[in-house]
Structures are given as structure tokens and as C-alpha cells.
Amino acid sequence: VGNVLITGLSVYLMDRAGRRGLLLFSMVGMAFATGLLTTALRNPGETYTSSLSVVSVVLFVSFFGIGLGPVPWLLPAEIMPSETRALASSVAASINWLANFVVGQAFLVVASTLGPYAFTPFAVFLLAGAVFVLQVVPETKGKSLEQIQRELQGHDH
């Protein structure tokens, strides 16, 4: 229920805050929540561990729902020309599901290897993703496809 409500908020914010801003906020927030969860996992038995674990998971899901959950499904359709939009969106969705599968398959190995630091590699990927968004992903809010294409080609910076 919470994720659905947060995603609804994301839909509201996309046209106000922009897709790029939501992606950055989401990725940095998820990395922060991952850091909190790692702190909780490193300190089992402390009085704050259970509460911190719950708060960090709720924050992670909330930050995901505000940006990284919904925006990647919308962005390919906004940045691709109409001739390639369907194919590009299909490829993006397939890569998204493939990445989910790889994470699901790898997690138990990562968790058994890294113990309480099991979520640290994910935080690193999230922060690297935020750098990628900063450097490569254009803001599409209020822009025409032609403006977005010029920006992607490096002519509008």
C-alpha cells in the first residue's frame, strides 16, 4: 500500500520536479537508506537495531517508489524518436527485468560473502547511477523531443 501511495506521489511530482530530479533524489535516498540498514546489520542486539532496520527499509521502498521505480518506465518513451520508441522501450524494459533477475540470483551469494555489508555494493551502484544521471540523462520536463535529442547529441549544454 505504501509503495502505491508513494508512486502516486511520484506521478504528481514528475511534471513539477522533473524526471531527472526524481531519479537523483531517489538514488541518493536509496543509498542513504542502504547505509542505515548496513549500520543496523553491523550492530545486532543494540536497542536501536530493530527500529533502524524497519525505518531504513521503509525509506528505501519510499525512495524507490518516488523515482527509480516509475521513472525508468517513462523515460525511454520521452527520449526516443517515434520510429524507434517501441523497440527502445521494449529493450529498456527487458534490461530492467534482466537486472532484477541478476540481483535476485546474486543476492544470497553477496549476503553470505559480505555479511552485514551485503547491501553496500548496491549503494555503490546507486551512487554510480546518480553520477550517470547527472552526466548523461537529460531532463525531459517541458521539452520537445527535438530539444531532448539536441541535448543528447551535446548541442544544447
PDB file of C-alpha atoms in Angstrom:
ATOM      1  CA  VAL A   1       0.000   0.000   0.000  1.00  0.00           C
ATOM      2  CA  GLY A   2       2.793   2.395   0.917  1.00  0.00           C
ATOM      3  CA  ASN A   3       4.628   1.838  -2.355  1.00  0.00           C
ATOM      4  CA  VAL A   4       1.453   2.502  -4.347  1.00  0.00           C
ATOM      5  CA  LEU A   5       0.885   5.775  -2.463  1.00  0.00           C
ATOM      6  CA  ILE A   6       4.494   6.852  -2.987  1.00  0.00           C
ATOM      7  CA  THR A   7       4.267   6.011  -6.700  1.00  0.00           C
ATOM      8  CA  GLY A   8       1.130   8.143  -6.894  1.00  0.00           C
ATOM      9  CA  LEU A   9       3.086  10.999  -5.344  1.00  0.00           C
ATOM     10  CA  SER A  10       5.804  10.400  -7.930  1.00  0.00           C
ATOM     11  CA  VAL A  11       3.300  10.780 -10.775  1.00  0.00           C
ATOM     12  CA  TYR A  12       2.247  14.105  -9.256  1.00  0.00           C
ATOM     13  CA  LEU A  13       5.864  15.256  -8.862  1.00  0.00           C
ATOM     14  CA  MET A  14       7.145  14.179 -12.304  1.00  0.00           C
ATOM     15  CA  ASP A  15       5.680  17.204 -14.030  1.00  0.00           C
ATOM     16  CA  ARG A  16       6.653  19.533 -11.206  1.00  0.00           C
ATOM     17  CA  ALA A  17      10.110  18.391 -10.065  1.00  0.00           C
ATOM     18  CA  GLY A  18      11.146  16.675 -13.301  1.00  0.00           C
ATOM     19  CA  ARG A  19      12.180  13.129 -14.056  1.00  0.00           C
ATOM     20  CA  ARG A  20      15.911  13.720 -13.673  1.00  0.00           C
ATOM     21  CA  GLY A  21      15.489  15.326 -10.248  1.00  0.00           C
ATOM     22  CA  LEU A  22      13.321  12.448  -9.060  1.00  0.00           C
ATOM     23  CA  LEU A  23      15.886   9.917 -10.277  1.00  0.00           C
ATOM     24  CA  LEU A  24      18.700  11.704  -8.435  1.00  0.00           C
ATOM     25  CA  PHE A  25      16.651  12.148  -5.254  1.00  0.00           C
ATOM     26  CA  SER A  26      15.609   8.509  -5.430  1.00  0.00           C
ATOM     27  CA  MET A  27      19.091   7.078  -5.983  1.00  0.00           C
ATOM     28  CA  VAL A  28      20.799   9.169  -3.313  1.00  0.00           C
ATOM     29  CA  GLY A  29      17.950   8.480  -0.875  1.00  0.00           C
ATOM     30  CA  MET A  30      18.105   4.738  -1.549  1.00  0.00           C
ATOM     31  CA  ALA A  31      21.885   4.771  -0.990  1.00  0.00           C
ATOM     32  CA  PHE A  32      21.329   6.627   2.303  1.00  0.00           C
ATOM     33  CA  ALA A  33      18.689   4.095   3.393  1.00  0.00           C
ATOM     34  CA  THR A  34      21.086   1.292   2.463  1.00  0.00           C
ATOM     35  CA  GLY A  35      23.710   2.896   4.692  1.00  0.00           C
ATOM     36  CA  LEU A  36      21.230   2.982   7.569  1.00  0.00           C
ATOM     37  CA  LEU A  37      20.370  -0.685   7.025  1.00  0.00           C
ATOM     38  CA  THR A  38      24.065  -1.589   6.963  1.00  0.00           C
ATOM     39  CA  THR A  39      24.514   0.251  10.269  1.00  0.00           C
ATOM     40  CA  ALA A  40      21.652  -1.763  11.769  1.00  0.00           C
ATOM     41  CA  LEU A  41      23.044  -5.057  10.434  1.00  0.00           C
ATOM     42  CA  ARG A  42      26.516  -4.265  11.793  1.00  0.00           C
ATOM     43  CA  ASN A  43      25.132  -3.778  15.298  1.00  0.00           C
ATOM     44  CA  PRO A  44      22.862  -6.714  16.127  1.00  0.00           C
ATOM     45  CA  GLY A  45      21.389  -6.701  19.607  1.00  0.00           C
ATOM     46  CA  GLU A  46      21.577  -2.935  20.088  1.00  0.00           C
ATOM     47  CA  THR A  47      18.382  -1.269  21.281  1.00  0.00           C
ATOM     48  CA  TYR A  48      18.025   0.728  18.063  1.00  0.00           C
ATOM     49  CA  THR A  49      18.732  -2.101  15.596  1.00  0.00           C
ATOM     50  CA  SER A  50      15.163  -3.287  15.021  1.00  0.00           C
ATOM     51  CA  SER A  51      13.734   0.207  14.662  1.00  0.00           C
ATOM     52  CA  LEU A  52      16.566   1.343  12.415  1.00  0.00           C
ATOM     53  CA  SER A  53      16.100  -1.731  10.212  1.00  0.00           C
ATOM     54  CA  VAL A  54      12.390  -1.029   9.774  1.00  0.00           C
ATOM     55  CA  VAL A  55      12.927   2.682   9.138  1.00  0.00           C
ATOM     56  CA  SER A  56      15.686   2.019   6.610  1.00  0.00           C
ATOM     57  CA  VAL A  57      13.569  -0.481   4.644  1.00  0.00           C
ATOM     58  CA  VAL A  58      10.565   1.880   4.629  1.00  0.00           C
ATOM     59  CA  LEU A  59      12.818   4.720   3.457  1.00  0.00           C
ATOM     60  CA  PHE A  60      14.385   2.518   0.768  1.00  0.00           C
ATOM     61  CA  VAL A  61      10.992   1.473  -0.617  1.00  0.00           C
ATOM     62  CA  SER A  62       9.738   5.070  -0.445  1.00  0.00           C
ATOM     63  CA  PHE A  63      12.759   6.487  -2.266  1.00  0.00           C
ATOM     64  CA  PHE A  64      12.441   3.711  -4.873  1.00  0.00           C
ATOM     65  CA  GLY A  65       8.764   4.464  -5.396  1.00  0.00           C
ATOM     66  CA  ILE A  66       9.373   8.179  -5.876  1.00  0.00           C
ATOM     67  CA  GLY A  67      11.873   7.859  -8.717  1.00  0.00           C
ATOM     68  CA  LEU A  68      13.782   4.737  -9.620  1.00  0.00           C
ATOM     69  CA  GLY A  69      10.610   2.625  -9.643  1.00  0.00           C
ATOM     70  CA  PRO A  70       8.388   4.588 -12.054  1.00  0.00           C
ATOM     71  CA  VAL A  71      10.686   6.951 -13.990  1.00  0.00           C
ATOM     72  CA  PRO A  72      12.663   4.319 -15.968  1.00  0.00           C
ATOM     73  CA  TRP A  73       9.377   3.052 -17.420  1.00  0.00           C
ATOM     74  CA  LEU A  74       8.502   6.529 -18.720  1.00  0.00           C
ATOM     75  CA  LEU A  75      11.857   7.987 -19.748  1.00  0.00           C
ATOM     76  CA  PRO A  76      12.603   5.800 -22.825  1.00  0.00           C
ATOM     77  CA  ALA A  77       9.326   6.853 -24.436  1.00  0.00           C
ATOM     78  CA  GLU A  78      10.227  10.508 -23.888  1.00  0.00           C
ATOM     79  CA  ILE A  79      13.765  10.476 -25.250  1.00  0.00           C
ATOM     80  CA  MET A  80      13.431   8.203 -28.270  1.00  0.00           C
ATOM     81  CA  PRO A  81      12.150   9.255 -31.702  1.00  0.00           C
ATOM     82  CA  SER A  82       8.808   7.773 -32.708  1.00  0.00           C
ATOM     83  CA  GLU A  83      10.434   5.412 -35.268  1.00  0.00           C
ATOM     84  CA  THR A  84      12.391   3.587 -32.558  1.00  0.00           C
ATOM     85  CA  ARG A  85      10.273   4.297 -29.476  1.00  0.00           C
ATOM     86  CA  ALA A  86       8.530   0.904 -29.254  1.00  0.00           C
ATOM     87  CA  LEU A  87      11.740  -1.079 -29.767  1.00  0.00           C
ATOM     88  CA  ALA A  88      13.742   1.118 -27.381  1.00  0.00           C
ATOM     89  CA  SER A  89      11.075   0.908 -24.686  1.00  0.00           C
ATOM     90  CA  SER A  90      10.962  -2.883 -25.076  1.00  0.00           C
ATOM     91  CA  VAL A  91      14.738  -3.151 -24.811  1.00  0.00           C
ATOM     92  CA  ALA A  92      14.773  -0.868 -21.753  1.00  0.00           C
ATOM     93  CA  ALA A  93      12.038  -2.922 -20.051  1.00  0.00           C
ATOM     94  CA  SER A  94      13.882  -6.163 -20.847  1.00  0.00           C
ATOM     95  CA  ILE A  95      17.132  -4.821 -19.416  1.00  0.00           C
ATOM     96  CA  ASN A  96      15.253  -3.650 -16.323  1.00  0.00           C
ATOM     97  CA  TRP A  97      13.801  -7.135 -15.743  1.00  0.00           C
ATOM     98  CA  LEU A  98      17.148  -8.799 -16.520  1.00  0.00           C
ATOM     99  CA  ALA A  99      18.860  -6.585 -13.943  1.00  0.00           C
ATOM    100  CA  ASN A 100      16.180  -7.503 -11.379  1.00  0.00           C
ATOM    101  CA  PHE A 101      16.770 -11.181 -12.123  1.00  0.00           C
ATOM    102  CA  VAL A 102      20.554 -10.841 -11.747  1.00  0.00           C
ATOM    103  CA  VAL A 103      20.187  -9.034  -8.412  1.00  0.00           C
ATOM    104  CA  GLY A 104      17.786 -11.701  -7.169  1.00  0.00           C
ATOM    105  CA  GLN A 105      20.120 -14.508  -8.194  1.00  0.00           C
ATOM    106  CA  ALA A 106      23.272 -12.856  -6.848  1.00  0.00           C
ATOM    107  CA  PHE A 107      21.949 -11.567  -3.528  1.00  0.00           C
ATOM    108  CA  LEU A 108      22.331 -14.742  -1.462  1.00  0.00           C
ATOM    109  CA  VAL A 109      25.931 -15.152  -2.617  1.00  0.00           C
ATOM    110  CA  VAL A 110      26.667 -11.489  -1.880  1.00  0.00           C
ATOM    111  CA  ALA A 111      24.941 -11.728   1.527  1.00  0.00           C
ATOM    112  CA  SER A 112      26.840 -14.849   2.548  1.00  0.00           C
ATOM    113  CA  THR A 113      30.121 -13.296   1.410  1.00  0.00           C
ATOM    114  CA  LEU A 114      29.730  -9.789   2.821  1.00  0.00           C
ATOM    115  CA  GLY A 115      27.530 -10.455   5.846  1.00  0.00           C
ATOM    116  CA  PRO A 116      26.296  -7.186   7.340  1.00  0.00           C
ATOM    117  CA  TYR A 117      27.801  -5.295   4.400  1.00  0.00           C
ATOM    118  CA  ALA A 118      25.644  -7.177   1.884  1.00  0.00           C
ATOM    119  CA  PHE A 119      23.844  -4.030   0.755  1.00  0.00           C
ATOM    120  CA  THR A 120      26.997  -1.944   0.301  1.00  0.00           C
ATOM    121  CA  PRO A 121      27.586  -2.949  -3.354  1.00  0.00           C
ATOM    122  CA  PHE A 122      24.021  -1.865  -4.119  1.00  0.00           C
ATOM    123  CA  ALA A 123      24.669   1.525  -2.536  1.00  0.00           C
ATOM    124  CA  VAL A 124      27.784   1.875  -4.703  1.00  0.00           C
ATOM    125  CA  PHE A 125      25.759   1.070  -7.829  1.00  0.00           C
ATOM    126  CA  LEU A 126      23.086   3.573  -6.774  1.00  0.00           C
ATOM    127  CA  LEU A 127      25.661   6.340  -6.318  1.00  0.00           C
ATOM    128  CA  ALA A 128      27.318   5.449  -9.637  1.00  0.00           C
ATOM    129  CA  GLY A 129      23.865   5.568 -11.219  1.00  0.00           C
ATOM    130  CA  ALA A 130      23.306   9.026  -9.753  1.00  0.00           C
ATOM    131  CA  VAL A 131      26.585  10.209 -11.319  1.00  0.00           C
ATOM    132  CA  PHE A 132      25.446   8.706 -14.649  1.00  0.00           C
ATOM    133  CA  VAL A 133      22.106  10.532 -14.396  1.00  0.00           C
ATOM    134  CA  LEU A 134      23.918  13.796 -13.598  1.00  0.00           C
ATOM    135  CA  GLN A 135      26.256  13.449 -16.567  1.00  0.00           C
ATOM    136  CA  VAL A 136      24.116  11.778 -19.236  1.00  0.00           C
ATOM    137  CA  VAL A 137      20.369  11.753 -18.630  1.00  0.00           C
ATOM    138  CA  PRO A 138      18.575  14.872 -19.873  1.00  0.00           C
ATOM    139  CA  GLU A 139      15.654  16.488 -18.109  1.00  0.00           C
ATOM    140  CA  THR A 140      12.583  15.912 -20.255  1.00  0.00           C
ATOM    141  CA  LYS A 141      10.081  18.014 -18.299  1.00  0.00           C
ATOM    142  CA  GLY A 142       8.567  20.662 -20.542  1.00  0.00           C
ATOM    143  CA  LYS A 143      10.825  19.876 -23.516  1.00  0.00           C
ATOM    144  CA  SER A 144      10.017  18.766 -27.025  1.00  0.00           C
ATOM    145  CA  LEU A 145      11.561  15.623 -28.493  1.00  0.00           C
ATOM    146  CA  GLU A 146      13.720  17.844 -30.722  1.00  0.00           C
ATOM    147  CA  GLN A 147      15.101  19.720 -27.699  1.00  0.00           C
ATOM    148  CA  ILE A 148      15.818  16.440 -25.903  1.00  0.00           C
ATOM    149  CA  GLN A 149      17.529  14.974 -28.978  1.00  0.00           C
ATOM    150  CA  ARG A 150      19.744  18.081 -29.359  1.00  0.00           C
ATOM    151  CA  GLU A 151      20.690  17.825 -25.680  1.00  0.00           C
ATOM    152  CA  LEU A 152      21.528  14.133 -26.032  1.00  0.00           C
ATOM    153  CA  GLN A 153      23.689  14.918 -29.044  1.00  0.00           C
ATOM    154  CA  GLY A 154      25.590  17.504 -26.994  1.00  0.00           C
ATOM    155  CA  HIS A 155      24.398  20.610 -28.832  1.00  0.00           C
ATOM    156  CA  ASP A 156      22.332  22.180 -26.043  1.00  0.00           C
ATOM    157  CA  HIS A 157      24.537  22.209 -22.951  1.00  0.00           C
TER     158      HIS A 157
END
